[in-house]
Short mmCIF file of C-alpha atoms and ligand atoms in Angstrom, two decimals:
data_model
loop_
_atom_site.label_atom_id
_atom_site.label_comp_id
_atom_site.label_asym_id
_atom_site.label_seq_id
_atom_site.Cartn_x
_atom_site.Cartn_y
_atom_site.Cartn_z
CA MET A 1017 144.72 68.32 179.74
CA LYS A 1018 145.15 65.88 176.96
CA GLU A 1019 142.39 63.72 178.41
CA GLN A 1020 140.20 66.79 178.82
CA LEU A 1021 140.68 67.64 175.17
CA GLU A 1022 139.93 64.11 174.08
CA LYS A 1023 136.81 64.01 176.20
CA ILE A 1024 135.55 67.26 174.66
CA TYR A 1025 136.30 65.83 171.26
CA THR A 1026 134.26 62.64 171.86
CA ASP A 1027 131.39 64.69 173.29
CA ALA A 1028 131.47 67.01 170.29
CA VAL A 1029 131.51 64.12 167.82
CA ALA A 1030 128.54 62.54 169.61
CA ASP A 1031 126.69 65.88 169.53
CA ILE A 1032 127.39 66.28 165.83
CA ASP A 1033 126.08 62.77 165.22
CA LYS A 1034 122.88 63.57 167.06
CA ALA A 1035 122.35 66.94 165.37
CA SER A 1036 119.30 66.85 163.18
CA THR A 1037 118.83 70.48 162.18
CA VAL A 1038 120.93 73.40 161.03
CA LYS A 1039 120.09 75.06 164.31
CA ASP A 1040 121.61 72.08 166.27
CA LEU A 1041 124.81 72.44 164.28
CA GLU A 1042 124.98 76.15 164.93
CA ASP A 1043 124.60 75.48 168.66
CA ILE A 1044 127.35 72.87 168.56
CA LYS A 1045 129.62 75.20 166.71
CA PHE A 1046 129.01 77.86 169.32
CA LYS A 1047 129.42 75.45 172.26
CA TYR A 1048 132.77 74.04 171.17
CA LEU A 1049 134.43 76.34 168.69
CA SER A 1050 133.42 79.92 169.48
CA ARG A 1051 135.61 82.30 171.40
CA LYS A 1052 133.63 81.42 174.50
CA GLY A 1053 133.62 77.75 173.54
CA GLU A 1054 135.13 74.88 175.49
CA PHE A 1055 138.33 74.62 173.45
CA ASN A 1056 139.19 78.23 173.93
CA GLU A 1057 138.78 77.85 177.66
CA ILE A 1058 141.29 75.04 177.64
CA LYS A 1059 143.64 76.82 175.26
CA LYS A 1060 143.78 79.62 177.79
CA GLY A 1061 145.47 77.15 180.20
CA LEU A 1062 148.24 76.41 177.69
CA LYS A 1063 150.38 79.24 178.90
CA ASP A 1064 150.94 77.47 182.20
CA LEU A 1065 152.43 74.37 180.57
CA SER A 1066 156.05 73.59 179.87
CA ASP A 1067 157.30 74.38 176.38
CA GLU A 1068 157.33 70.70 175.48
CA ASP A 1069 153.76 70.13 176.68
CA LYS A 1070 152.63 73.36 175.04
CA ARG A 1071 153.77 72.01 171.69
CA VAL A 1072 152.12 68.60 172.12
CA VAL A 1073 148.86 69.80 173.61
CA GLY A 1074 148.66 72.84 171.29
CA ALA A 1075 149.08 70.60 168.25
CA LEU A 1076 146.44 68.23 169.57
CA ALA A 1077 144.04 71.12 170.23
CA ASN A 1078 144.54 72.47 166.72
CA ASN A 1079 144.12 69.04 165.20
CA ILE A 1080 140.87 68.44 167.08
CA THR A 1081 139.56 71.91 166.20
CA GLN A 1082 140.20 71.23 162.53
CA LYS A 1083 138.54 67.81 162.64
CA LEU A 1084 135.47 69.25 164.36
CA GLU A 1085 135.25 72.14 161.93
CA SER A 1086 135.33 69.79 158.99
CA SER A 1087 132.76 67.35 160.43
CA ILE A 1088 130.43 70.24 161.21
CA SER A 1089 130.75 71.67 157.73
CA GLU A 1090 130.25 68.20 156.20
CA LYS A 1091 127.03 67.91 158.12
CA PHE A 1092 125.99 71.41 157.08
CA GLN A 1093 126.51 70.34 153.48
CA LEU A 1094 124.43 67.20 154.07
CA PHE A 1095 121.55 69.22 155.52
CA TYR A 1096 121.77 71.65 152.65
CA GLU A 1097 121.50 68.83 150.10
CA GLN A 1098 118.61 67.24 151.98
CA GLU A 1099 116.75 70.58 152.02
CA LEU A 1100 117.41 71.08 148.33
CA ASN A 1101 116.17 67.61 147.45
CA LYS A 1102 113.03 68.11 149.50
CA LYS A 1103 112.38 71.40 147.70
CA LEU A 1104 113.04 69.88 144.28
CA GLU A 1105 110.71 67.00 145.08
CA LYS A 1106 107.97 69.39 146.14
CA GLU A 1107 108.36 71.65 143.09
CA ARG A 1108 108.74 68.84 140.60
CA ILE A 1109 107.30 69.74 137.17
CA ASP A 1110 105.31 67.09 135.35
CA VAL A 1111 106.44 67.62 131.79
CA THR A 1112 103.82 65.17 130.54
CA LEU A 1113 100.92 67.42 131.68
CA PRO A 1114 99.05 68.89 128.70
CA GLY A 1115 99.92 72.59 128.12
CA GLN A 1116 97.54 75.45 128.56
CA PHE A 1117 95.46 76.20 125.43
CA VAL A 1118 96.09 79.68 124.05
CA PRO A 1119 93.64 80.52 121.27
CA HIS A 1120 95.28 81.88 118.14
CA GLY A 1121 93.82 84.66 116.07
CA HIS A 1122 93.91 84.53 112.30
CA VAL A 1123 93.08 86.68 109.33
CA HIS A 1124 89.37 87.54 108.91
CA PRO A 1125 87.82 85.84 105.85
CA LEU A 1126 87.02 89.23 104.29
CA THR A 1127 90.66 90.26 104.63
CA SER A 1128 91.94 87.01 103.15
CA THR A 1129 89.39 87.25 100.30
CA THR A 1130 90.46 90.85 99.62
CA ASN A 1131 94.12 89.81 99.66
CA GLU A 1132 93.39 86.99 97.24
CA ILE A 1133 91.49 89.25 94.82
CA VAL A 1134 94.19 91.92 95.03
CA SER A 1135 96.92 89.42 94.22
CA ILE A 1136 94.97 88.08 91.22
CA PHE A 1137 94.68 91.59 89.79
CA GLN A 1138 98.33 92.26 90.57
CA SER A 1139 99.19 89.19 88.53
CA LEU A 1140 97.15 90.73 85.70
CA GLY A 1141 99.20 93.94 85.84
CA PHE A 1142 97.08 96.13 88.15
CA SER A 1143 98.57 97.94 91.13
CA VAL A 1144 96.87 99.05 94.34
CA ALA A 1145 96.01 102.76 94.52
CA PRO A 1146 97.41 104.53 97.60
CA ASN A 1147 95.02 104.81 100.59
CA SER A 1148 94.84 108.57 100.19
CA ASP A 1149 93.16 108.00 96.81
CA SER A 1150 90.45 105.90 98.42
CA PRO A 1151 89.06 107.60 101.55
CA GLU A 1152 85.94 106.29 103.31
CA VAL A 1153 84.65 109.74 104.20
CA GLU A 1154 84.10 111.53 100.92
CA THR A 1155 82.64 114.64 99.43
CA GLU A 1156 79.74 114.35 97.01
CA TYR A 1157 82.18 115.74 94.47
CA PHE A 1158 84.13 112.45 94.37
CA ASN A 1159 81.32 110.10 95.29
CA PHE A 1160 78.83 111.48 92.74
CA ASP A 1161 79.50 114.77 90.87
CA MET A 1162 82.64 113.73 89.04
CA LEU A 1163 81.14 110.33 88.33
CA ASN A 1164 78.43 111.89 86.20
CA VAL A 1165 75.71 111.13 88.74
CA PRO A 1166 72.92 113.67 88.18
CA LYS A 1167 71.95 115.88 91.12
CA ASP A 1168 68.52 114.25 91.23
CA HIS A 1169 69.70 110.65 90.96
CA PRO A 1170 67.96 108.44 93.57
CA ALA A 1171 71.32 107.03 94.71
CA ARG A 1172 72.10 110.41 96.29
CA ASP A 1173 68.95 110.17 98.30
CA VAL A 1174 69.33 109.85 102.05
CA GLN A 1175 67.66 106.45 101.53
CA ASP A 1176 70.91 105.09 100.13
CA THR A 1177 73.70 107.43 101.14
CA PHE A 1178 74.71 108.30 104.68
CA TYR A 1179 75.17 112.05 104.91
CA THR A 1180 77.35 113.35 107.72
CA ASN A 1181 77.15 116.57 109.70
CA VAL A 1182 80.92 117.06 109.34
CA GLY A 1183 80.35 119.56 106.59
CA GLU A 1184 78.14 120.24 103.65
CA ASN A 1185 78.18 117.46 101.05
CA VAL A 1186 80.36 115.16 103.16
CA VAL A 1187 79.16 111.56 102.92
CA LEU A 1188 80.26 108.08 103.92
CA ARG A 1189 81.14 106.85 100.47
CA SER A 1190 78.50 104.64 98.92
CA GLN A 1191 80.93 103.12 96.42
CA THR A 1192 84.67 102.85 95.82
CA SER A 1193 84.23 104.50 92.39
CA GLY A 1194 85.38 107.84 93.84
CA ALA A 1195 88.86 106.33 93.74
CA GLN A 1196 88.66 106.50 89.93
CA VAL A 1197 88.37 110.28 90.15
CA HIS A 1198 91.13 110.63 92.76
CA VAL A 1199 93.52 108.54 90.67
CA MET A 1200 92.70 110.17 87.33
CA GLU A 1201 93.01 113.67 88.82
CA GLY A 1202 96.54 112.85 89.89
CA GLN A 1203 97.80 110.68 87.07
CA LYS A 1204 97.63 110.55 83.29
CA PRO A 1205 97.06 107.35 81.26
CA PRO A 1206 98.10 104.62 81.05
CA ILE A 1207 96.33 103.91 84.35
CA ARG A 1208 95.79 100.40 85.67
CA ILE A 1209 94.76 100.36 89.33
CA ILE A 1210 92.57 98.63 91.86
CA ALA A 1211 91.26 100.26 95.05
CA PRO A 1212 89.87 98.02 97.82
CA GLY A 1213 87.84 99.52 100.63
CA ARG A 1214 84.71 99.75 102.76
CA VAL A 1215 81.51 101.42 101.56
CA TYR A 1216 78.30 102.39 103.36
CA ARG A 1217 74.66 102.30 102.29
CA ASN A 1218 71.50 102.89 104.18
CA GLU A 1219 70.04 99.49 103.32
CA ASN A 1220 67.49 97.29 104.98
CA ILE A 1221 69.72 94.56 106.34
CA ASN A 1222 69.02 91.01 105.19
CA SER A 1223 70.95 87.86 104.26
CA ARG A 1224 72.36 89.50 101.11
CA LYS A 1225 72.70 93.12 102.21
CA ASN A 1226 74.43 94.93 105.03
CA ASN A 1227 74.66 98.68 105.62
CA PHE A 1228 78.38 98.56 105.11
CA PHE A 1229 80.33 96.18 102.95
CA HIS A 1230 83.53 96.02 100.92
CA GLN A 1231 84.30 96.65 97.31
CA ILE A 1232 87.29 96.47 95.04
CA GLU A 1233 87.31 99.12 92.36
CA GLY A 1234 89.25 98.57 89.16
CA LEU A 1235 90.22 101.09 86.48
CA TYR A 1236 92.10 100.67 83.23
CA VAL A 1237 92.55 103.73 80.99
CA ASP A 1238 94.77 103.78 77.93
CA LYS A 1239 94.56 104.09 74.16
CA ASP A 1240 92.28 101.57 72.41
CA ILE A 1241 90.78 99.92 75.45
CA THR A 1242 87.60 98.07 74.47
CA PHE A 1243 84.70 96.24 76.04
CA GLY A 1244 86.44 93.07 74.85
CA ASP A 1245 89.37 93.92 77.17
CA LEU A 1246 86.94 94.39 80.06
CA LYS A 1247 85.30 91.01 79.41
CA GLY A 1248 88.68 89.35 79.00
CA VAL A 1249 90.05 90.69 82.31
CA LEU A 1250 86.89 89.90 84.28
CA ASN A 1251 86.57 86.39 82.81
CA GLU A 1252 90.20 85.71 83.61
CA PHE A 1253 89.68 86.96 87.16
CA ILE A 1254 86.60 84.71 87.61
CA ARG A 1255 88.44 81.71 86.17
CA ILE A 1256 91.35 82.16 88.60
CA TYR A 1257 89.18 82.98 91.63
CA PHE A 1258 86.47 80.33 91.24
CA GLY A 1259 88.08 77.77 88.94
CA ALA A 1260 86.87 77.07 85.41
CA SER A 1261 83.58 75.36 86.06
CA ARG A 1262 81.48 78.02 87.84
CA PRO A 1263 78.59 79.31 85.65
CA THR A 1264 78.64 83.12 85.25
CA ARG A 1265 76.74 85.58 83.10
CA PHE A 1266 77.19 89.14 81.88
CA ARG A 1267 74.05 91.21 82.04
CA ASN A 1268 73.17 94.55 80.54
CA SER A 1269 73.05 97.27 83.14
CA PHE A 1270 73.24 101.00 83.74
CA PHE A 1271 75.62 103.19 85.74
CA PRO A 1272 75.90 106.96 85.23
CA PHE A 1273 79.69 106.70 85.01
CA THR A 1274 79.99 103.87 82.47
CA GLU A 1275 78.59 103.40 78.98
CA PRO A 1276 77.89 100.68 78.04
CA SER A 1277 77.49 99.04 81.46
CA ALA A 1278 77.20 95.46 82.62
CA GLU A 1279 76.74 93.41 85.72
CA VAL A 1280 78.20 89.97 86.32
CA ASP A 1281 76.29 87.26 88.14
CA VAL A 1282 77.70 84.00 89.46
CA GLN A 1283 75.51 80.95 89.97
CA CYS A 1284 74.40 80.62 93.58
CA ILE A 1285 76.53 77.96 95.30
CA MET A 1286 73.98 77.39 98.06
CA CYS A 1287 71.26 76.02 95.72
CA GLU A 1288 73.32 75.42 92.55
CA GLY A 1289 71.02 77.70 90.61
CA LYS A 1290 67.76 76.21 91.80
CA GLY A 1291 66.80 79.29 93.80
CA CYS A 1292 67.04 79.82 97.56
CA ARG A 1293 66.78 82.47 100.26
CA THR A 1294 70.32 83.73 99.70
CA CYS A 1295 69.80 84.40 95.97
CA SER A 1296 66.15 85.34 96.60
CA GLY A 1297 65.01 82.56 94.34
CA THR A 1298 66.89 83.67 91.22
CA GLY A 1299 69.69 81.10 91.26
CA TRP A 1300 72.26 83.91 90.71
CA LEU A 1301 74.18 86.38 92.86
CA GLU A 1302 75.51 89.64 91.45
CA ILE A 1303 79.21 90.09 92.16
CA LEU A 1304 80.11 93.25 90.28
CA GLY A 1305 79.15 96.24 88.18
CA ALA A 1306 81.33 97.34 85.30
CA GLY A 1307 81.49 99.19 82.03
CA MET A 1308 83.42 101.50 79.73
CA VAL A 1309 84.32 104.75 81.48
CA ASP A 1310 81.81 107.39 80.37
CA PRO A 1311 83.41 110.12 78.18
CA ASN A 1312 81.97 112.72 80.58
CA VAL A 1313 84.00 111.26 83.45
CA LEU A 1314 87.20 111.33 81.39
CA ARG A 1315 86.54 114.89 80.27
CA GLY A 1316 85.92 115.95 83.88
CA VAL A 1317 89.43 114.91 84.93
CA GLY A 1318 91.04 116.36 81.81
CA ILE A 1319 91.56 113.16 79.84
CA ASP A 1320 90.61 113.43 76.17
CA PRO A 1321 87.98 110.75 75.42
CA ASP A 1322 88.82 110.96 71.72
CA VAL A 1323 92.35 109.74 72.50
CA TYR A 1324 91.81 107.51 75.50
CA SER A 1325 89.22 105.00 76.57
CA GLY A 1326 88.95 102.79 79.58
CA PHE A 1327 86.95 100.35 81.60
CA ALA A 1328 86.04 100.26 85.27
CA PHE A 1329 84.53 97.71 87.60
CA GLY A 1330 83.49 97.50 91.23
CA MET A 1331 83.14 94.09 92.87
CA GLY A 1332 81.60 93.08 96.18
CA VAL A 1333 84.06 91.28 98.46
CA GLU A 1334 81.36 89.73 100.71
CA ARG A 1335 79.49 88.34 97.71
CA LEU A 1336 82.67 86.83 96.32
CA ALA A 1337 83.48 85.24 99.67
CA MET A 1338 79.91 83.93 100.06
CA LEU A 1339 80.03 82.33 96.63
CA LYS A 1340 83.37 80.68 97.23
CA TYR A 1341 82.82 79.37 100.75
CA ALA A 1342 79.03 78.81 100.61
CA VAL A 1343 78.27 81.41 103.28
CA ASP A 1344 74.50 81.85 103.13
CA ASP A 1345 74.19 85.05 105.14
CA ILE A 1346 76.29 88.22 104.74
CA ARG A 1347 75.72 89.11 108.41
CA LEU A 1348 77.94 86.20 109.48
CA PHE A 1349 80.96 88.24 108.38
CA PHE A 1350 80.16 90.97 110.88
CA ASN A 1351 78.90 89.12 113.95
CA ASN A 1352 82.41 87.98 114.91
CA ASP A 1353 81.17 84.60 116.10
CA VAL A 1354 84.33 82.51 116.54
CA ARG A 1355 82.46 79.35 115.51
CA PHE A 1356 82.07 80.94 112.09
CA LEU A 1357 85.47 82.64 111.90
CA GLU A 1358 87.33 79.50 113.00
CA GLN A 1359 86.29 77.76 109.80
CA PHE A 1360 88.58 80.08 107.84
CA LYS A 1361 91.80 79.15 109.64
CA GLY A 1362 94.87 78.52 107.58
N1 LIG B 1273 80.15 101.58 91.81
C1 LIG B 1273 79.22 100.63 91.28
C2 LIG B 1273 78.38 100.07 92.43
O1 LIG B 1273 78.68 100.35 93.55
C3 LIG B 1273 79.91 99.51 90.58
C4 LIG B 1273 80.65 99.94 89.36
C5 LIG B 1273 81.97 100.30 89.45
C6 LIG B 1273 80.04 100.00 88.12
C7 LIG B 1273 82.69 100.69 88.32
C8 LIG B 1273 80.71 100.37 87.00
C9 LIG B 1273 82.03 100.72 87.10
O2 LIG B 1273 77.47 99.34 92.22
#
């Protein structure tokens, strides 16, 4: 019996040596160690032996079983490691490969220009009017009536203003100046606000004009505000925004809601004043309209023009961006061509 056991053991060891797959090992395990396996068959014969032999042969059988179990599980472990290594090799990641390019968005140049202008005026003591004081869809009351624009003024004409069919007298605002009325109706002087936003005009589109664009309205109402204050604030703004050396000029102008009125031109950066397509040959681009708030406007919102005075201005964001970054066509801001927009990163 002893010999039989030893023979099975040598056979099993040889089989284990030869095994080359997990399946082979499972078969070996079944052949030798299962309940129907060879050892069990022999163990069944133990009961016929003498007590002494039982002890010796039983111990031997147990010893051999244990040795086989541990060689089989060692080999299982080996196969497992080999499989793992193969898998790792196959799925190896090359960390030196260049990564995938994910394009990053960034702030639109009109937004960054608006932010810059807003922060300059904030540094000069102006605060931003709440959105509700500066709606894009307006009634004629705010866009024109309260701004002293006569009923027959050509600016009301469908040529310039987009009328809606939402309701009678509802327009897409043609200027941010309506914000002046909203703010003054809700607040008494001193008032020092700016109101950025989009405006719409039925224009023929060209390199300088689009049928919607952006303005920043400014309003300062208090006692003893003069045209000198207006000039001082605007000059300071221009100095900070463009730097000291950019030629600018104040020009006489007319707006129904300011008296006296002015416009400010900045020398065209594209031609340095020589005259080009962008400035239509004049060498200058208008950036804003301004003036002293007309007494009629103050009276309309219940502010006594004998006690208070004020100035207002409305500047064009696109024009200011064009003049700073030498953009020769306003339409570039609206085409969303990444080759253009990318130039304003960071
Ligand atoms: N609203 C005027 C325009 O759109 C600009 C302006 C604003 C003029 C405030 C005077 C005062 O052209």
